[in-house]
PDB file of C-alpha atoms in Angstrom:
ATOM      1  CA  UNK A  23     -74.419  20.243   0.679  1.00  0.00           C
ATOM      2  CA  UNK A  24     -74.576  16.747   2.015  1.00  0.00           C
ATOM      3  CA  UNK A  25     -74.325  16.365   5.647  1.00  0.00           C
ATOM      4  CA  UNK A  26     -72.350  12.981   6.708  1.00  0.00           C
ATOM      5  CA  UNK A  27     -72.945  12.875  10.614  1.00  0.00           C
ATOM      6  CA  UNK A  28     -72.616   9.573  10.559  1.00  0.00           C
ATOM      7  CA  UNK A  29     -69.052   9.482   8.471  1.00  0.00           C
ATOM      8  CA  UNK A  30     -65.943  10.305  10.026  1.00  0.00           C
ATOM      9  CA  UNK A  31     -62.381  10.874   8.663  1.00  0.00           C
ATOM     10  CA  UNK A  32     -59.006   9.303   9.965  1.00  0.00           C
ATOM     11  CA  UNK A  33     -56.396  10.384   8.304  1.00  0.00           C
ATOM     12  CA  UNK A  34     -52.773  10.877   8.259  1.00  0.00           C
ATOM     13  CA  UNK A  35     -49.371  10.283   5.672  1.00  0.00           C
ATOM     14  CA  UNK A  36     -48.755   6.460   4.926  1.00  0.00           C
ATOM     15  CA  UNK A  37     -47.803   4.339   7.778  1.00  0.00           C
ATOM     16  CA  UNK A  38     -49.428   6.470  10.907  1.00  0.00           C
ATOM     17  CA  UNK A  39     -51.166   3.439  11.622  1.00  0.00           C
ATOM     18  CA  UNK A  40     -54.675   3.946  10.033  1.00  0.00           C
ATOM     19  CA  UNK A  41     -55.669   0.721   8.700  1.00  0.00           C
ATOM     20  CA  UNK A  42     -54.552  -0.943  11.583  1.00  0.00           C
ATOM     21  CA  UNK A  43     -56.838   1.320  13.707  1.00  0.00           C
ATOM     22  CA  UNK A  44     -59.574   0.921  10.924  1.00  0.00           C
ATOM     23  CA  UNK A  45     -59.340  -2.920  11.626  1.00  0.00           C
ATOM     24  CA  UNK A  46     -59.719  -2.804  14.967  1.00  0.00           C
ATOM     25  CA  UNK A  47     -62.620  -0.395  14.827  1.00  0.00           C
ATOM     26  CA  UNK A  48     -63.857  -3.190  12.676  1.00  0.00           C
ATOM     27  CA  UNK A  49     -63.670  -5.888  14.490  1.00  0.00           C
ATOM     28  CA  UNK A  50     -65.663  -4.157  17.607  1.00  0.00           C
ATOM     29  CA  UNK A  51     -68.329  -3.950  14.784  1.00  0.00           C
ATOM     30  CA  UNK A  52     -67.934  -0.248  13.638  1.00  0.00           C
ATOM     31  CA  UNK A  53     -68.159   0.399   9.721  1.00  0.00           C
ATOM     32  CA  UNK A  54     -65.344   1.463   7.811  1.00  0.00           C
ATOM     33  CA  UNK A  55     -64.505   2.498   4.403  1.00  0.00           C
ATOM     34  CA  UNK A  56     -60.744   1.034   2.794  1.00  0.00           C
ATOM     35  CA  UNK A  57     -58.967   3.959   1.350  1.00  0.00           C
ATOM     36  CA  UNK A  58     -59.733   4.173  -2.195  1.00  0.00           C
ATOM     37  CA  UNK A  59     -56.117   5.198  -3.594  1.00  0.00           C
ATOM     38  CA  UNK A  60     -55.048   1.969  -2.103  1.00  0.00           C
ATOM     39  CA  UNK A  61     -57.837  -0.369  -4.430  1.00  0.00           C
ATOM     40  CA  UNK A  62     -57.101   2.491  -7.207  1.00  0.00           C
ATOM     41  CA  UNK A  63     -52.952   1.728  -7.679  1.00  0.00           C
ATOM     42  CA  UNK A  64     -53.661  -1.878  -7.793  1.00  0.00           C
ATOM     43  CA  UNK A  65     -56.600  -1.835 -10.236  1.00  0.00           C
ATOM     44  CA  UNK A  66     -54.149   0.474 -12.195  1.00  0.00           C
ATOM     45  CA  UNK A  67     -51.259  -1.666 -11.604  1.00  0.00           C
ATOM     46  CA  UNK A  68     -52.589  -4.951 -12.794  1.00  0.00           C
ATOM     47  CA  UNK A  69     -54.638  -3.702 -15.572  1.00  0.00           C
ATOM     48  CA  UNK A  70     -51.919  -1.381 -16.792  1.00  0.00           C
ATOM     49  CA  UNK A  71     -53.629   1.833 -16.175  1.00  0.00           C
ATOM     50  CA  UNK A  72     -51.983   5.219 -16.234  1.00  0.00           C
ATOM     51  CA  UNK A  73     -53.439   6.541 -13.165  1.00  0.00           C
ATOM     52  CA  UNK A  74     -50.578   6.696 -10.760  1.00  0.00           C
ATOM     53  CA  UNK A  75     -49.108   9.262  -8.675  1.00  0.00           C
ATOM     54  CA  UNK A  76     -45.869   8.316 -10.367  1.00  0.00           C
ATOM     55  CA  UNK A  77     -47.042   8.680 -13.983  1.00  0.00           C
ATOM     56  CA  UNK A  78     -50.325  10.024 -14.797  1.00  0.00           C
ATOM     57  CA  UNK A  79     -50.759  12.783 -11.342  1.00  0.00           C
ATOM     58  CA  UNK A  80     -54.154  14.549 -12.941  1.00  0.00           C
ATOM     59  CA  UNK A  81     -55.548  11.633 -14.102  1.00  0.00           C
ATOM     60  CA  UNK A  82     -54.911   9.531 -10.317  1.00  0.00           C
ATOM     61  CA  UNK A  83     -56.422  12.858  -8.907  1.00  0.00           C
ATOM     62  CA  UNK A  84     -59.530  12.691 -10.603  1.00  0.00           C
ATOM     63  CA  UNK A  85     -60.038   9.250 -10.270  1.00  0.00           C
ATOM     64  CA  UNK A  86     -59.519   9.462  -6.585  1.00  0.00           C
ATOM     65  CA  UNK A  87     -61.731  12.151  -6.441  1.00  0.00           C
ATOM     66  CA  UNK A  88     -64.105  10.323  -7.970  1.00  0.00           C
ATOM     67  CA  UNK A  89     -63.682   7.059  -5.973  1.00  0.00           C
ATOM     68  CA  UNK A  90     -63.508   9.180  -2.825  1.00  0.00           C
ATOM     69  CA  UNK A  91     -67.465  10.818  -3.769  1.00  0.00           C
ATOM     70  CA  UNK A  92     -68.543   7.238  -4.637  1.00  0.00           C
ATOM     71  CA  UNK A  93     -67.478   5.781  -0.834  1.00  0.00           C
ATOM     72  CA  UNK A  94     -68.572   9.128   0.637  1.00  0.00           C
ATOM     73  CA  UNK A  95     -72.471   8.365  -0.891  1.00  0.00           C
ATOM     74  CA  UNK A  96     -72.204   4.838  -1.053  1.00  0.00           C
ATOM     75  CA  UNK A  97     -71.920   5.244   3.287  1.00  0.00           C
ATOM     76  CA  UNK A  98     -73.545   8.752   3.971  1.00  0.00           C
ATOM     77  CA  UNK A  99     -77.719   6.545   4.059  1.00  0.00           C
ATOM     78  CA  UNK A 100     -76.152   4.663   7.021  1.00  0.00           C
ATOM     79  CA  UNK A 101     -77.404   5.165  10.250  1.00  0.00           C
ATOM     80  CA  UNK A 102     -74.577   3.756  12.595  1.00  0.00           C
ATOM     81  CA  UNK A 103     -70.871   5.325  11.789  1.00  0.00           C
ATOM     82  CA  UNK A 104     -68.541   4.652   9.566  1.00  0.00           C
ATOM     83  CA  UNK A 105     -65.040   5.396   9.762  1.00  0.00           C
ATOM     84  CA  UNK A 106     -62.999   6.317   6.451  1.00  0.00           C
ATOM     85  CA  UNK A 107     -59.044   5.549   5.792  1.00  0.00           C
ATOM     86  CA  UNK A 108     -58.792   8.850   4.113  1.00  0.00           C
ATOM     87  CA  UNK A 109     -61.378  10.943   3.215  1.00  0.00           C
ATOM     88  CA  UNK A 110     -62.513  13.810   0.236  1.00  0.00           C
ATOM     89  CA  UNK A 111     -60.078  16.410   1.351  1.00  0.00           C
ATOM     90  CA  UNK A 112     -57.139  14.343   1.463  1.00  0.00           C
ATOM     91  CA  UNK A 113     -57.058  14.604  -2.568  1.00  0.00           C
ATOM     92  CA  UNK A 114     -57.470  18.511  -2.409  1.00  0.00           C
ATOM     93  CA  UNK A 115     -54.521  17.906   0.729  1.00  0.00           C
ATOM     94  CA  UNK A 116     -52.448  15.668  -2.282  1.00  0.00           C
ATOM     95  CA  UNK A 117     -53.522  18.133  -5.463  1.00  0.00           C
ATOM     96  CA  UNK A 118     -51.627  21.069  -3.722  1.00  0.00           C
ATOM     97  CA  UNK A 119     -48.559  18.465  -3.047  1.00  0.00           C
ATOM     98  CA  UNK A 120     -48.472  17.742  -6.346  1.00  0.00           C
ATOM     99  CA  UNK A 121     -48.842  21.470  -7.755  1.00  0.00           C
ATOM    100  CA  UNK A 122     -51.970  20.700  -9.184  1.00  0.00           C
ATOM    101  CA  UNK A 123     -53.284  23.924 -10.374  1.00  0.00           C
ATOM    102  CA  UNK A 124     -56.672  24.058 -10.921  1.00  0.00           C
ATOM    103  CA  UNK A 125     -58.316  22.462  -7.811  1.00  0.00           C
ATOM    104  CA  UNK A 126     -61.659  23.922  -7.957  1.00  0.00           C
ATOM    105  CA  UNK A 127     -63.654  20.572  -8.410  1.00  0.00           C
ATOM    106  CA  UNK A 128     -62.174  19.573  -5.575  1.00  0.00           C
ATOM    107  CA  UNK A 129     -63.027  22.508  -3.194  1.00  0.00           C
ATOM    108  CA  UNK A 130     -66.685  21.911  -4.752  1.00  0.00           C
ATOM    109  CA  UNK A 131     -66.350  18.732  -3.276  1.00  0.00           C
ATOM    110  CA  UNK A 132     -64.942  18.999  -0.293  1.00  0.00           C
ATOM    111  CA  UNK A 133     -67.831  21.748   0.417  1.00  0.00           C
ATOM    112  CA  UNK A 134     -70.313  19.485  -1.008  1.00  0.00           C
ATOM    113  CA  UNK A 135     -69.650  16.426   1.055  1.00  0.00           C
ATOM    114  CA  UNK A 136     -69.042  17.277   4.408  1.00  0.00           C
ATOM    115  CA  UNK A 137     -67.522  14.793   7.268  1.00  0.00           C
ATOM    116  CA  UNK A 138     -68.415  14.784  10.944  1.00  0.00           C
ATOM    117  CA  UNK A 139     -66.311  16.561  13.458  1.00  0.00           C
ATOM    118  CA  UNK A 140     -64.000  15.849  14.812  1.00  0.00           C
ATOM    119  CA  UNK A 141     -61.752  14.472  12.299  1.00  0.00           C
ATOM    120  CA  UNK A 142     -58.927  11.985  13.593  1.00  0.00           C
ATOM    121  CA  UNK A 143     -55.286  12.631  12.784  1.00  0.00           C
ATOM    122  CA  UNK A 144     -52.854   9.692  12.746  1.00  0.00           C
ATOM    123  CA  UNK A 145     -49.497  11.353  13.136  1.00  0.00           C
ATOM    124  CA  UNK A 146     -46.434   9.949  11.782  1.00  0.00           C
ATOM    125  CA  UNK A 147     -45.347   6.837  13.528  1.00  0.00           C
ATOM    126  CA  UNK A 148     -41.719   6.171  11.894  1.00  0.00           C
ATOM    127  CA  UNK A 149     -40.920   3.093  14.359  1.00  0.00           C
ATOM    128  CA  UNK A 150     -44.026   1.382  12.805  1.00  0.00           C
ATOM    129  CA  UNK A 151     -43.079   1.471   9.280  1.00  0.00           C
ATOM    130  CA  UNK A 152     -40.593   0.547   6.771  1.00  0.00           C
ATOM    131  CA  UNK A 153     -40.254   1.319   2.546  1.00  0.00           C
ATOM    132  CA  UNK A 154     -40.929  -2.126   0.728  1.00  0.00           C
ATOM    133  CA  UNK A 155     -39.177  -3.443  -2.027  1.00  0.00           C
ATOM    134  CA  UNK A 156     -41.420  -1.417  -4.147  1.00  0.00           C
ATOM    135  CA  UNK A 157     -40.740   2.183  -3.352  1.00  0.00           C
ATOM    136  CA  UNK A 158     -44.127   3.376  -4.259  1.00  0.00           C
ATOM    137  CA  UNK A 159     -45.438   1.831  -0.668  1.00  0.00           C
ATOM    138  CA  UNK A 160     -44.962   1.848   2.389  1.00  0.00           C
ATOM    139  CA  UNK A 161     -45.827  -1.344   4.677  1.00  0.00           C
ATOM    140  CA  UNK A 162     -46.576  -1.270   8.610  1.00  0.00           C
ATOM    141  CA  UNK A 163     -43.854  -3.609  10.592  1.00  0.00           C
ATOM    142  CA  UNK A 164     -46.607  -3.609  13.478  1.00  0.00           C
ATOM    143  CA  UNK A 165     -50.060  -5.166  13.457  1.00  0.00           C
ATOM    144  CA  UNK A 166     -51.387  -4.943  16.513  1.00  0.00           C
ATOM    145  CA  UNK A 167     -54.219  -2.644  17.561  1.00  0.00           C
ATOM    146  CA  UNK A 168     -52.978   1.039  18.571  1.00  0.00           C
ATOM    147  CA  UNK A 169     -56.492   2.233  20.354  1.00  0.00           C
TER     148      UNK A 169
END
């Protein structure tokens, strides 16, 4: 098991507010890690991939998975912390929204890589966001810091 007491988790469905908290945490210095299904859909997107939660579901899972184990070990040597938009649970969180199952690996993962308590929950802000012309995404309408 790898210990990350150094690596803590905000999390929360899409517009809560989380990258705009990530930014600010930021800018006062703090480390943070982008939310990898973000970079995935538009590396998919522009290079005509298949792994998207609207057409290929296992194959996004996995590769989030994937990318998620990557960011978790690419921050877990640091010695200051580092806040994540999202972290290794949230796939197991969207493999049982998607009826994905046989979610195994990603228990083994979420066991393996462990975050530090506590973990911070943004809750649903609806005032804050709005659907964009492409349904798949949701944008904030508010940019200012929330802490």
């Amino acid at each position: 098991m790898h210990s990350g007491k150094n690596l803590y988790v905000i999390t929360g469905g899409p517009g809560a507010g989380k990258t705009t908290v990530l930014r600010e945490l930021e800018q006062q210095g703090l480390g943070c890690a982008l939310e990898v299904a973000r970079q995935m859909i538009q590396e998919q997107v522009r290079d005509g991939g298949t792994a998207l939660p609207w057409a290929d579901r296992i194959l996004y899972t996995r590769l989030m998975l994937e990318r998620s184990v990557q960011a978790y070990r690419q921050h877990a040597r640091g010695l200051h912390p580092t806040f994540f938009d999202r972290g290794i649970p949230d796939t197991l969180g969207y493999a049982r929204l998607i009826g994905l199952k046989d979610d195994q690996f990603i228990r083994r993962a979420c066991d393996q890589y462990r975050y530090a308590s506590p973990v911070f929950l943004a809750p649903a802000w609806r005032e804050i966001y709005e659907t964009t012309a492409n349904a798949n995404r949701i944008s904030t309408k508010r940019s200012e810091p929330v802490l």
